[in-house]
Every structure is written in structure tokens, then in C-alpha cells.
Amino acid sequence: MKKVLSGIQPSGSLTLGNYIGAMKNFVKLQEEYECYFMVVDLHAVTVPQEPASLREQSEAVAALFIAAGIDPARSNVYLQSHVPQHAELCWLMTTLTSMGELERMTQFKDKSSGKDTVGAGLFVYPALMAADILVYNADLVPVGEDQKQHLELTRDLAGRFNHRYGEFFTIPEPYIPKVGARIMSLDDGTKKMSKSNPNAGSYIALLDPPDVIRKKISRATTDSGREVVYDPANKPEISNLMSIYAECSGLSLAEITGRYEGQMYGGFKKDLAEVVVAALEPLQERYHEIRSSGAITDILASGAERARAVASVTLQGVKDRMGFLPPRSK
Ligand code: TYM
């Protein structure tokens, strides 16, 4: 059975962008693949995290995975830090990675720009992401558009290892949705919707109550036109709202245009708010049930146990090929 791996950082409330760009596809892919879905807490600490909030968010993201429809009996759901093989393989991966490759990562450039000091962890971050993927020999990695460059580096590193030490790693393929790979901010159609934006009105959090969602969508920026048509270059805001509509309702972009022909933006935005509320309400209900049931601890324990079993075999194979002597018991 082919393998799928992906991860989401527990660094603040997840957004509709995380859901549409990544989580929705996790749920879809678990039907056909052996899946590994991680809460990437080691990645989260590449920028400072308050310990209590890291603990809370780690559990919250795991619960959101399940609430979104990931079946823990079928897919492995766990915390990255519970599988130490990720960090160990990351170290080995850094020895194959050049400074120039890491310097070229646009996410690093964005996150470090204007900062007086930049942590080495933020710089090395893509090597850890490569280790996450390669330690399971994942075939497919469902992500949003912003992770594409990290995936390309992962493919290069896998190829480099294979070239140097003999065929070993699977070269993973990105799985990026056609619509919704880059959900934009509600206040600026040229910026990615992000949980780190200080303006909470710029994103829809998955746990936002219905009235908050309605208010945020009614205030979302639009253009001065009146046609609901998909044209990202000239109408980035309306195109973004249409992508959200399509992904939350199952309608195609053409069907949405047809439905709002001759109408102004007001009615479209009102309906969009209801479509988003209807998509998120069942997820929110399940989320609260799961959190209060206390089931997450056991789910994470068994997910990590299965993940460690697979990851330790790969890591041993890597170390053998690189020339590390195996430990011998006396
Ligand atoms: P993170 O936590 O920033 O985002 C999680 C996933 O959500 C997608 N995403 C979006 N998709 C569409 N529109 C948006 N506005 C939007 N914002 C976020 C991201 O593309 C991502 O798929 N480095 C990764 C986490 C990671 C990982 C991995 C992913 C660590 N190891 C191994 C895949 C495989 C990250 O920071 O994602």
C-alpha cells in the first residue's frame, strides 16, 4: 500500500486555509493510502512558543484532525516529537543540504526578514521536513502551494542520498489541490491566509463561532466591480471567495458564477457565509466532543507507536548505508 504523509504546525488556531489546502485532502486520501498525519511540534518551536500554549495547541490540532474526518483506526495520528527518528534523520539530512539551498527557501526569507536574530532551527527547518517525509518513504505529500518549494528540496535530498549511497529513498510527489491550494487573506487578496496574521479579521479560524464567521465574511475586501467571476489576476479577492465557496459547497466555479449572474456581491457574500458555517459546524461539534472525551491521549499514543516502528527501520537502513556501526549489546 502506498504511503501518504503530512503535517500541520500547532502554532495558533488553524485556519480555513489549512483545512482547504491540506486537511480536506488528508481525509480523502486515507481511503486509498497508508497515512501518517502529524502535529509538527518540533517545527512549531522554530519560533518562540509559550509552553502551556504549545501543549494546548498540540492536542487541539490532533483533535481537529479527527474532527475533520481522519479515522485514527485507519490513519496514524501523532505528535512529531513522539517519534525521535525524525530529529535524528534531520541531522543526517543537514549533512546533505547546502547553506545555499536553505538560503533560497522563500518561507525562510519571509520569516527571517527584518529580524535582528534568526534561530538556526528556522534555517534548518526544511531538512526536518525532508526527514519527516523520507523516514516513512512516503509516496505522496498533500500540502498547500506554500510548501511546494520544501517538497522540491526533499526530492532533491532523496535523490542525492540515493546517488551517493545507493537506491534507498522513495522520491515523494506533492499533492496540491487545483482549487484552494492558496487561500488568501480576507483583507488582502495578494497575501496568504495565515494564522500568524495579527488581524484576526483576515482569516477564518476553524473554531470561529458562526456569528464571527458571518461578520468576517461580510467585511471581507472585494473590488469595485459587481460580477462574480473567477479571475485571480484581476479580481483576486472575489476569486478567493469563490474558491472558498467551491471548496465548502462542492459546487464548481462555473456553477457559482451562474448562480450569481446579474447579482451584486452582497447576496454572494451572505450565502458564502452560510456555506462556510454549514461546512464548519459539524467539524466544530465533533471537535468539542473529542476534546471532552479525553480520547486524544490514547489516539496519539497508538499513532506514535506505529509510526516509530516504521521510522526506526528506515533510520537504521540510512545509518547502515552511511557507514555507522550498529550498536552491539554486551
Ligand atoms: P503549516 O502548519 O504552515 O500549514 C499546514 C498545511 O496547510 C497549508 N496551508 C494552506 N493551504 C492553502 N491556503 C492557505 N492559506 C494555507 N495556509 C496553510 C500548508 O501548505 C500546509 O500543507 N512545514 C509545514 C508542516 C510540515 C509538513 C511536514 C508538511 C512539517 N513537516 C511534512 C508536509 C510534510 C508547515 O509549516 O505547514
mmCIF file of C-alpha atoms and ligand atoms in Angstrom:
data_model
loop_
_atom_site.group_PDB
_atom_site.id
_atom_site.type_symbol
_atom_site.label_atom_id
_atom_site.label_comp_id
_atom_site.label_asym_id
_atom_site.label_seq_id
_atom_site.Cartn_x
_atom_site.Cartn_y
_atom_site.Cartn_z
ATOM 1 C CA MET A 1 0.000 0.000 0.000
ATOM 2 C CA LYS A 2 1.388 3.411 -0.950
ATOM 3 C CA LYS A 3 2.067 5.911 1.816
ATOM 4 C CA VAL A 4 0.881 9.457 2.459
ATOM 5 C CA LEU A 5 2.438 11.797 4.992
ATOM 6 C CA SER A 6 1.681 15.355 6.012
ATOM 7 C CA GLY A 7 1.922 17.663 8.990
ATOM 8 C CA ILE A 8 0.447 20.822 10.444
ATOM 9 C CA GLN A 9 2.088 23.116 12.985
ATOM 10 C CA PRO A 10 0.407 23.622 16.369
ATOM 11 C CA SER A 11 1.269 27.306 16.422
ATOM 12 C CA GLY A 12 -2.093 29.041 16.792
ATOM 13 C CA SER A 13 -5.638 28.388 15.674
ATOM 14 C CA LEU A 14 -5.869 26.527 12.360
ATOM 15 C CA THR A 15 -7.486 28.422 9.515
ATOM 16 C CA LEU A 16 -9.816 27.658 6.670
ATOM 17 C CA GLY A 17 -6.652 27.788 4.503
ATOM 18 C CA ASN A 18 -5.146 24.836 6.401
ATOM 19 C CA TYR A 19 -8.427 22.980 6.029
ATOM 20 C CA ILE A 20 -8.972 23.568 2.317
ATOM 21 C CA GLY A 21 -5.309 23.407 1.284
ATOM 22 C CA ALA A 22 -4.373 20.347 3.307
ATOM 23 C CA MET A 23 -6.710 18.686 5.826
ATOM 24 C CA LYS A 24 -9.595 18.089 3.432
ATOM 25 C CA ASN A 25 -7.243 16.086 1.255
ATOM 26 C CA PHE A 26 -5.898 14.114 4.214
ATOM 27 C CA VAL A 27 -9.415 12.829 4.742
ATOM 28 C CA LYS A 28 -9.848 11.966 1.084
ATOM 29 C CA LEU A 29 -6.504 10.170 0.738
ATOM 30 C CA GLN A 30 -6.937 7.930 3.762
ATOM 31 C CA GLU A 31 -9.354 5.811 1.717
ATOM 32 C CA GLU A 32 -6.558 4.534 -0.518
ATOM 33 C CA TYR A 33 -3.257 5.022 1.294
ATOM 34 C CA GLU A 34 -1.432 4.117 4.471
ATOM 35 C CA CYS A 35 -1.448 7.526 6.136
ATOM 36 C CA TYR A 36 0.733 9.406 8.597
ATOM 37 C CA PHE A 37 -0.709 12.697 9.835
ATOM 38 C CA MET A 38 1.439 14.584 12.274
ATOM 39 C CA VAL A 39 1.187 17.547 14.540
ATOM 40 C CA VAL A 40 4.627 19.037 13.861
ATOM 41 C CA ASP A 41 5.504 20.394 17.291
ATOM 42 C CA LEU A 42 9.268 20.341 16.579
ATOM 43 C CA HIS A 43 8.658 22.665 13.644
ATOM 44 C CA ALA A 44 6.487 24.953 15.786
ATOM 45 C CA VAL A 45 9.365 25.719 18.181
ATOM 46 C CA THR A 46 11.466 27.188 15.364
ATOM 47 C CA VAL A 47 9.768 30.392 16.526
ATOM 48 C CA PRO A 48 9.251 31.014 20.280
ATOM 49 C CA GLN A 49 6.212 29.227 21.776
ATOM 50 C CA GLU A 50 4.670 29.624 25.200
ATOM 51 C CA PRO A 51 4.951 26.088 26.750
ATOM 52 C CA ALA A 52 1.348 25.984 28.013
ATOM 53 C CA SER A 53 0.024 27.116 24.672
ATOM 54 C CA LEU A 54 2.173 24.590 22.770
ATOM 55 C CA ARG A 55 0.689 21.798 24.913
ATOM 56 C CA GLU A 56 -2.856 23.060 24.361
ATOM 57 C CA GLN A 57 -2.417 23.639 20.628
ATOM 58 C CA SER A 58 -0.783 20.245 20.058
ATOM 59 C CA GLU A 59 -3.804 18.488 21.490
ATOM 60 C CA ALA A 60 -6.192 20.872 19.718
ATOM 61 C CA VAL A 61 -4.670 20.228 16.287
ATOM 62 C CA ALA A 62 -4.770 16.466 16.841
ATOM 63 C CA ALA A 63 -8.454 16.761 17.816
ATOM 64 C CA LEU A 64 -9.132 18.852 14.696
ATOM 65 C CA PHE A 65 -7.611 16.111 12.533
ATOM 66 C CA ILE A 66 -10.094 13.631 13.958
ATOM 67 C CA ALA A 67 -12.972 16.133 13.856
ATOM 68 C CA ALA A 68 -12.253 16.792 10.164
ATOM 69 C CA GLY A 69 -12.790 13.105 9.458
ATOM 70 C CA ILE A 70 -9.432 11.381 9.867
ATOM 71 C CA ASP A 71 -10.113 7.919 11.216
ATOM 72 C CA PRO A 72 -7.479 7.042 13.843
ATOM 73 C CA ALA A 73 -8.157 3.331 13.377
ATOM 74 C CA ARG A 74 -7.050 3.621 9.790
ATOM 75 C CA SER A 75 -4.549 6.539 9.793
ATOM 76 C CA ASN A 76 -1.678 7.226 12.169
ATOM 77 C CA VAL A 77 -2.218 10.494 14.032
ATOM 78 C CA TYR A 78 0.621 11.520 16.352
ATOM 79 C CA LEU A 79 2.998 14.229 17.537
ATOM 80 C CA GLN A 80 6.293 14.633 15.701
ATOM 81 C CA SER A 81 8.215 14.858 18.991
ATOM 82 C CA HIS A 82 6.942 11.394 19.997
ATOM 83 C CA VAL A 83 8.888 9.830 17.144
ATOM 84 C CA PRO A 84 12.558 10.690 17.839
ATOM 85 C CA GLN A 85 13.659 9.242 14.491
ATOM 86 C CA HIS A 86 12.507 12.484 12.798
ATOM 87 C CA ALA A 87 15.055 14.587 14.679
ATOM 88 C CA GLU A 88 17.838 12.043 14.163
ATOM 89 C CA LEU A 89 17.233 11.738 10.424
ATOM 90 C CA CYS A 90 17.011 15.545 10.244
ATOM 91 C CA TRP A 91 20.596 15.734 11.491
ATOM 92 C CA LEU A 92 21.744 13.300 8.812
ATOM 93 C CA MET A 93 19.797 15.264 6.184
ATOM 94 C CA THR A 94 21.512 18.521 7.154
ATOM 95 C CA THR A 95 24.815 16.904 6.165
ATOM 96 C CA LEU A 96 23.460 16.505 2.616
ATOM 97 C CA THR A 97 21.965 20.002 2.426
ATOM 98 C CA SER A 98 23.867 23.112 1.346
ATOM 99 C CA MET A 99 23.577 26.505 3.009
ATOM 100 C CA GLY A 100 22.671 27.966 -0.403
ATOM 101 C CA GLU A 101 19.679 25.636 -0.738
ATOM 102 C CA LEU A 102 18.360 26.686 2.665
ATOM 103 C CA GLU A 103 19.012 30.363 1.960
ATOM 104 C CA ARG A 104 16.883 30.143 -1.174
ATOM 105 C CA MET A 105 13.760 28.958 0.688
ATOM 106 C CA THR A 106 11.157 31.709 0.349
ATOM 107 C CA GLN A 107 9.481 30.763 3.626
ATOM 108 C CA PHE A 108 12.804 31.262 5.434
ATOM 109 C CA LYS A 109 13.313 34.601 3.703
ATOM 110 C CA ASP A 110 9.795 35.747 4.693
ATOM 111 C CA LYS A 111 10.025 34.570 8.295
ATOM 112 C CA SER A 112 13.520 35.951 8.884
ATOM 113 C CA SER A 113 13.228 39.271 7.081
ATOM 114 C CA GLY A 114 13.589 42.293 9.336
ATOM 115 C CA LYS A 115 14.588 40.189 12.375
ATOM 116 C CA ASP A 116 17.748 41.059 14.347
ATOM 117 C CA THR A 117 18.452 37.441 15.223
ATOM 118 C CA VAL A 118 17.212 34.366 13.430
ATOM 119 C CA GLY A 119 17.281 30.942 15.089
ATOM 120 C CA ALA A 120 19.289 28.192 13.389
ATOM 121 C CA GLY A 121 16.209 25.973 13.742
ATOM 122 C CA LEU A 122 14.248 28.202 11.393
ATOM 123 C CA PHE A 123 17.054 27.909 8.868
ATOM 124 C CA VAL A 124 17.308 24.107 9.116
ATOM 125 C CA TYR A 125 13.507 23.655 9.179
ATOM 126 C CA PRO A 126 13.280 22.248 5.590
ATOM 127 C CA ALA A 127 15.775 19.478 6.445
ATOM 128 C CA LEU A 128 13.462 18.394 9.277
ATOM 129 C CA MET A 129 10.529 18.444 6.882
ATOM 130 C CA ALA A 130 12.511 16.257 4.462
ATOM 131 C CA ALA A 131 13.258 13.835 7.308
ATOM 132 C CA ASP A 132 9.535 13.756 8.235
ATOM 133 C CA ILE A 133 8.658 12.595 4.751
ATOM 134 C CA LEU A 134 11.590 10.312 3.974
ATOM 135 C CA VAL A 135 11.573 8.447 7.278
ATOM 136 C CA TYR A 136 8.386 6.689 6.081
ATOM 137 C CA ASN A 137 9.371 6.601 2.414
ATOM 138 C CA ALA A 138 6.136 8.478 1.721
ATOM 139 C CA ASP A 139 4.897 8.409 -1.882
ATOM 140 C CA LEU A 140 2.529 11.371 -1.679
ATOM 141 C CA VAL A 141 2.519 14.555 0.403
ATOM 142 C CA PRO A 142 -0.731 16.587 0.481
ATOM 143 C CA VAL A 143 0.139 20.250 1.090
ATOM 144 C CA GLY A 144 -0.850 23.762 0.085
ATOM 145 C CA GLU A 145 1.057 25.743 -2.516
ATOM 146 C CA ASP A 146 3.354 27.408 0.048
ATOM 147 C CA GLN A 147 5.060 24.085 0.851
ATOM 148 C CA LYS A 148 5.926 23.247 -2.750
ATOM 149 C CA GLN A 149 9.500 24.537 -2.537
ATOM 150 C CA HIS A 150 10.142 22.472 0.608
ATOM 151 C CA LEU A 151 8.871 19.418 -1.237
ATOM 152 C CA GLU A 152 11.234 20.097 -4.123
ATOM 153 C CA LEU A 153 14.158 20.245 -1.703
ATOM 154 C CA THR A 154 13.003 16.962 -0.149
ATOM 155 C CA ARG A 155 13.001 15.331 -3.577
ATOM 156 C CA ASP A 156 16.497 16.678 -4.278
ATOM 157 C CA LEU A 157 17.828 15.374 -0.958
ATOM 158 C CA ALA A 158 16.281 11.942 -1.504
ATOM 159 C CA GLY A 159 17.851 11.792 -4.962
ATOM 160 C CA ARG A 160 21.209 12.954 -3.607
ATOM 161 C CA PHE A 161 21.199 10.291 -0.906
ATOM 162 C CA ASN A 162 20.271 7.601 -3.442
ATOM 163 C CA HIS A 163 23.023 8.742 -5.766
ATOM 164 C CA ARG A 164 25.648 8.760 -3.038
ATOM 165 C CA TYR A 165 24.705 5.659 -1.058
ATOM 166 C CA GLY A 166 22.604 3.558 -3.457
ATOM 167 C CA GLU A 167 18.862 3.484 -4.206
ATOM 168 C CA PHE A 168 17.016 3.706 -0.933
ATOM 169 C CA PHE A 169 14.511 6.547 -0.590
ATOM 170 C CA THR A 170 11.239 6.866 -2.486
ATOM 171 C CA ILE A 171 11.102 10.226 -4.286
ATOM 172 C CA PRO A 172 7.884 11.764 -2.905
ATOM 173 C CA GLU A 173 5.293 13.569 -5.034
ATOM 174 C CA PRO A 174 3.482 16.677 -3.810
ATOM 175 C CA TYR A 175 -0.327 16.526 -3.853
ATOM 176 C CA ILE A 176 -1.513 20.105 -4.273
ATOM 177 C CA PRO A 177 -5.212 20.820 -4.926
ATOM 178 C CA LYS A 178 -6.152 22.626 -8.169
ATOM 179 C CA VAL A 179 -8.583 24.970 -6.428
ATOM 180 C CA GLY A 180 -7.781 26.121 -2.895
ATOM 181 C CA ALA A 181 -4.015 25.477 -2.854
ATOM 182 C CA ARG A 182 -3.521 29.056 -1.728
ATOM 183 C CA ILE A 183 -6.450 30.560 0.152
ATOM 184 C CA MET A 184 -5.836 34.276 0.500
ATOM 185 C CA SER A 185 -6.305 36.683 3.347
ATOM 186 C CA LEU A 186 -9.801 38.234 3.658
ATOM 187 C CA ASP A 187 -8.374 41.746 3.922
ATOM 188 C CA ASP A 188 -5.818 41.449 1.117
ATOM 189 C CA GLY A 189 -6.239 39.212 -1.908
ATOM 190 C CA THR A 190 -2.495 39.173 -2.553
ATOM 191 C CA LYS A 191 -1.474 37.715 0.835
ATOM 192 C CA LYS A 192 -1.870 34.113 2.009
ATOM 193 C CA MET A 193 -4.485 33.489 4.707
ATOM 194 C CA SER A 194 -2.380 32.825 7.774
ATOM 195 C CA LYS A 195 -2.882 32.148 11.474
ATOM 196 C CA SER A 196 0.126 34.375 12.213
ATOM 197 C CA ASN A 197 -1.572 37.494 10.789
ATOM 198 C CA PRO A 198 -2.165 39.867 13.743
ATOM 199 C CA ASN A 199 -5.512 40.933 12.214
ATOM 200 C CA ALA A 200 -7.940 38.134 13.186
ATOM 201 C CA GLY A 201 -10.396 39.535 10.621
ATOM 202 C CA SER A 202 -8.019 38.419 7.866
ATOM 203 C CA TYR A 203 -8.608 34.700 8.475
ATOM 204 C CA ILE A 204 -11.372 32.310 9.403
ATOM 205 C CA ALA A 205 -10.286 30.057 12.246
ATOM 206 C CA LEU A 206 -11.759 26.557 12.141
ATOM 207 C CA LEU A 207 -13.201 27.113 15.606
ATOM 208 C CA ASP A 208 -14.673 30.575 14.957
ATOM 209 C CA PRO A 209 -18.344 30.657 16.078
ATOM 210 C CA PRO A 210 -20.932 31.113 13.268
ATOM 211 C CA ASP A 211 -21.547 34.792 14.011
ATOM 212 C CA VAL A 212 -17.856 35.582 13.885
ATOM 213 C CA ILE A 213 -17.597 33.802 10.525
ATOM 214 C CA ARG A 214 -20.572 35.807 9.192
ATOM 215 C CA LYS A 215 -19.047 39.071 10.353
ATOM 216 C CA LYS A 216 -15.609 38.310 8.905
ATOM 217 C CA ILE A 217 -17.038 37.366 5.510
ATOM 218 C CA SER A 218 -19.338 40.390 5.372
ATOM 219 C CA ARG A 219 -16.285 42.602 5.993
ATOM 220 C CA ALA A 220 -14.037 40.780 3.522
ATOM 221 C CA THR A 221 -12.443 43.079 0.951
ATOM 222 C CA THR A 222 -13.881 42.966 -2.584
ATOM 223 C CA ASP A 223 -13.290 45.029 -5.732
ATOM 224 C CA SER A 224 -15.419 47.825 -7.127
ATOM 225 C CA GLY A 225 -16.973 45.597 -9.806
ATOM 226 C CA ARG A 226 -20.127 43.521 -9.468
ATOM 227 C CA GLU A 227 -19.525 40.291 -11.365
ATOM 228 C CA VAL A 228 -18.883 37.039 -9.536
ATOM 229 C CA VAL A 229 -16.305 35.612 -11.945
ATOM 230 C CA TYR A 230 -13.095 33.705 -11.342
ATOM 231 C CA ASP A 231 -10.197 35.870 -12.483
ATOM 232 C CA PRO A 232 -7.331 35.665 -9.944
ATOM 233 C CA ALA A 233 -5.113 38.179 -11.804
ATOM 234 C CA ASN A 234 -7.698 40.970 -11.996
ATOM 235 C CA LYS A 235 -10.159 40.040 -9.240
ATOM 236 C CA PRO A 236 -8.041 38.335 -6.562
ATOM 237 C CA GLU A 237 -10.492 38.909 -3.695
ATOM 238 C CA ILE A 238 -13.627 37.668 -5.462
ATOM 239 C CA SER A 239 -11.686 34.742 -6.933
ATOM 240 C CA ASN A 240 -10.508 33.811 -3.460
ATOM 241 C CA LEU A 241 -14.037 33.960 -2.031
ATOM 242 C CA MET A 242 -15.214 31.829 -4.956
ATOM 243 C CA SER A 243 -12.530 29.211 -4.206
ATOM 244 C CA ILE A 244 -13.705 29.081 -0.605
ATOM 245 C CA TYR A 245 -17.317 28.773 -1.767
ATOM 246 C CA ALA A 246 -16.440 25.973 -4.196
ATOM 247 C CA GLU A 247 -14.416 24.021 -1.650
ATOM 248 C CA CYS A 248 -17.024 24.323 1.092
ATOM 249 C CA SER A 249 -20.087 23.626 -1.068
ATOM 250 C CA GLY A 250 -18.835 21.148 -3.674
ATOM 251 C CA LEU A 251 -20.071 23.431 -6.497
ATOM 252 C CA SER A 252 -17.760 24.223 -9.408
ATOM 253 C CA LEU A 253 -16.526 27.771 -10.067
ATOM 254 C CA ALA A 254 -18.691 27.916 -13.208
ATOM 255 C CA GLU A 255 -21.782 26.866 -11.252
ATOM 256 C CA ILE A 256 -21.129 29.627 -8.726
ATOM 257 C CA THR A 257 -20.763 32.242 -11.479
ATOM 258 C CA GLY A 258 -24.040 31.012 -12.994
ATOM 259 C CA ARG A 259 -25.840 31.198 -9.685
ATOM 260 C CA TYR A 260 -24.898 34.860 -9.066
ATOM 261 C CA GLU A 261 -25.205 36.186 -12.595
ATOM 262 C CA GLY A 262 -26.715 39.672 -12.630
ATOM 263 C CA GLN A 263 -26.494 39.972 -8.835
ATOM 264 C CA MET A 264 -24.208 42.128 -6.730
ATOM 265 C CA TYR A 265 -21.626 40.941 -4.201
ATOM 266 C CA GLY A 266 -23.880 41.314 -1.140
ATOM 267 C CA GLY A 267 -26.014 38.236 -1.781
ATOM 268 C CA PHE A 268 -22.993 36.189 -2.789
ATOM 269 C CA LYS A 269 -21.153 37.037 0.438
ATOM 270 C CA LYS A 270 -24.220 36.314 2.558
ATOM 271 C CA ASP A 271 -24.625 32.867 1.004
ATOM 272 C CA LEU A 272 -20.881 32.236 1.243
ATOM 273 C CA ALA A 273 -21.021 32.842 4.992
ATOM 274 C CA GLU A 274 -23.792 30.227 5.336
ATOM 275 C CA VAL A 275 -21.870 27.753 3.167
ATOM 276 C CA VAL A 276 -18.770 28.130 5.382
ATOM 277 C CA VAL A 277 -20.801 27.894 8.599
ATOM 278 C CA ALA A 278 -22.506 24.720 7.315
ATOM 279 C CA ALA A 279 -19.122 23.196 6.428
ATOM 280 C CA LEU A 280 -17.529 24.014 9.788
ATOM 281 C CA GLU A 281 -20.389 23.445 12.234
ATOM 282 C CA PRO A 282 -20.249 19.617 12.205
ATOM 283 C CA LEU A 283 -16.450 19.749 12.483
ATOM 284 C CA GLN A 284 -16.725 22.075 15.494
ATOM 285 C CA GLU A 285 -19.277 19.840 17.187
ATOM 286 C CA ARG A 286 -17.095 16.767 16.763
ATOM 287 C CA TYR A 287 -14.074 18.733 17.958
ATOM 288 C CA HIS A 288 -15.743 19.615 21.265
ATOM 289 C CA GLU A 289 -16.942 16.027 21.746
ATOM 290 C CA ILE A 290 -13.441 14.647 21.163
ATOM 291 C CA ARG A 291 -11.777 17.154 23.485
ATOM 292 C CA SER A 292 -14.211 16.424 26.305
ATOM 293 C CA SER A 293 -13.992 12.648 25.811
ATOM 294 C CA GLY A 294 -10.246 12.658 26.578
ATOM 295 C CA ALA A 295 -9.698 10.169 23.738
ATOM 296 C CA ILE A 296 -6.834 12.103 22.164
ATOM 297 C CA THR A 297 -4.125 10.808 24.531
ATOM 298 C CA ASP A 298 -4.710 7.185 23.504
ATOM 299 C CA ILE A 299 -5.022 8.063 19.818
ATOM 300 C CA LEU A 300 -1.660 9.860 19.913
ATOM 301 C CA ALA A 301 -0.012 7.021 21.842
ATOM 302 C CA SER A 302 -1.000 4.322 19.381
ATOM 303 C CA GLY A 303 -0.316 6.531 16.349
ATOM 304 C CA ALA A 304 3.216 7.234 17.585
ATOM 305 C CA GLU A 305 3.855 3.596 18.396
ATOM 306 C CA ARG A 306 3.025 2.503 14.854
ATOM 307 C CA ALA A 307 4.965 5.418 13.368
ATOM 308 C CA ARG A 308 8.083 4.623 15.437
ATOM 309 C CA ALA A 309 8.027 1.026 14.256
ATOM 310 C CA VAL A 310 8.209 2.122 10.599
ATOM 311 C CA ALA A 311 10.564 5.078 11.146
ATOM 312 C CA SER A 312 13.129 3.094 13.136
ATOM 313 C CA VAL A 313 13.553 0.573 10.303
ATOM 314 C CA THR A 314 14.162 3.351 7.749
ATOM 315 C CA LEU A 315 16.575 5.192 10.016
ATOM 316 C CA GLN A 316 18.584 2.021 10.609
ATOM 317 C CA GLY A 317 18.768 1.496 6.840
ATOM 318 C CA VAL A 318 20.046 5.058 6.363
ATOM 319 C CA LYS A 319 22.687 4.647 9.069
ATOM 320 C CA ASP A 320 23.872 1.317 7.673
ATOM 321 C CA ARG A 321 24.287 2.829 4.221
ATOM 322 C CA MET A 322 26.126 5.860 5.551
ATOM 323 C CA GLY A 323 28.608 3.673 7.440
ATOM 324 C CA PHE A 324 27.545 3.987 11.067
ATOM 325 C CA LEU A 325 28.474 0.944 13.124
ATOM 326 C CA PRO A 326 25.364 -0.623 14.657
ATOM 327 C CA PRO A 327 25.281 -0.620 18.465
ATOM 328 C CA ARG A 328 26.122 -4.034 19.914
ATOM 329 C CA SER A 329 24.762 -5.262 23.207
ATOM 330 C CA LYS A 330 27.371 -6.838 25.562
HETATM 331 P P1 TYM B 1 1.660 24.819 8.136
HETATM 332 O O1 TYM B 1 1.423 24.366 9.530
HETATM 333 O O2 TYM B 1 2.082 26.225 7.911
HETATM 334 O O3 TYM B 1 0.356 24.571 7.263
HETATM 335 C C1 TYM B 1 -0.268 23.298 7.236
HETATM 336 C C2 TYM B 1 -0.808 22.999 5.855
HETATM 337 O O4 TYM B 1 -1.774 23.971 5.473
HETATM 338 C C3 TYM B 1 -1.436 24.523 4.214
HETATM 339 N N1 TYM B 1 -1.840 25.942 4.202
HETATM 340 C C4 TYM B 1 -2.614 26.494 3.253
HETATM 341 N N2 TYM B 1 -3.192 25.984 2.153
HETATM 342 C C5 TYM B 1 -3.937 26.825 1.397
HETATM 343 N N3 TYM B 1 -4.117 28.141 1.683
HETATM 344 C C6 TYM B 1 -3.548 28.698 2.783
HETATM 345 N N4 TYM B 1 -3.744 29.974 3.074
HETATM 346 C C7 TYM B 1 -2.753 27.861 3.636
HETATM 347 N N5 TYM B 1 -2.064 28.065 4.791
HETATM 348 C C8 TYM B 1 -1.517 26.886 5.110
HETATM 349 C C9 TYM B 1 0.076 24.375 4.111
HETATM 350 O O5 TYM B 1 0.517 24.405 2.770
HETATM 351 C C10 TYM B 1 0.285 23.031 4.768
HETATM 352 O O6 TYM B 1 0.060 21.981 3.856
HETATM 353 N N6 TYM B 1 6.170 22.881 7.078
HETATM 354 C C11 TYM B 1 4.750 22.602 7.124
HETATM 355 C C12 TYM B 1 4.399 21.454 8.032
HETATM 356 C C13 TYM B 1 5.172 20.204 7.821
HETATM 357 C C14 TYM B 1 4.939 19.253 6.793
HETATM 358 C C15 TYM B 1 5.905 18.227 7.013
HETATM 359 C C16 TYM B 1 4.046 19.186 5.735
HETATM 360 C C17 TYM B 1 6.189 19.756 8.587
HETATM 361 N N7 TYM B 1 6.629 18.554 8.107
HETATM 362 C C18 TYM B 1 5.966 17.119 6.172
HETATM 363 C C19 TYM B 1 4.119 18.074 4.899
HETATM 364 C C20 TYM B 1 5.077 17.063 5.110
HETATM 365 C C21 TYM B 1 4.009 23.836 7.627
HETATM 366 O O7 TYM B 1 4.579 24.674 8.285
HETATM 367 O O8 TYM B 1 2.682 23.833 7.377
#
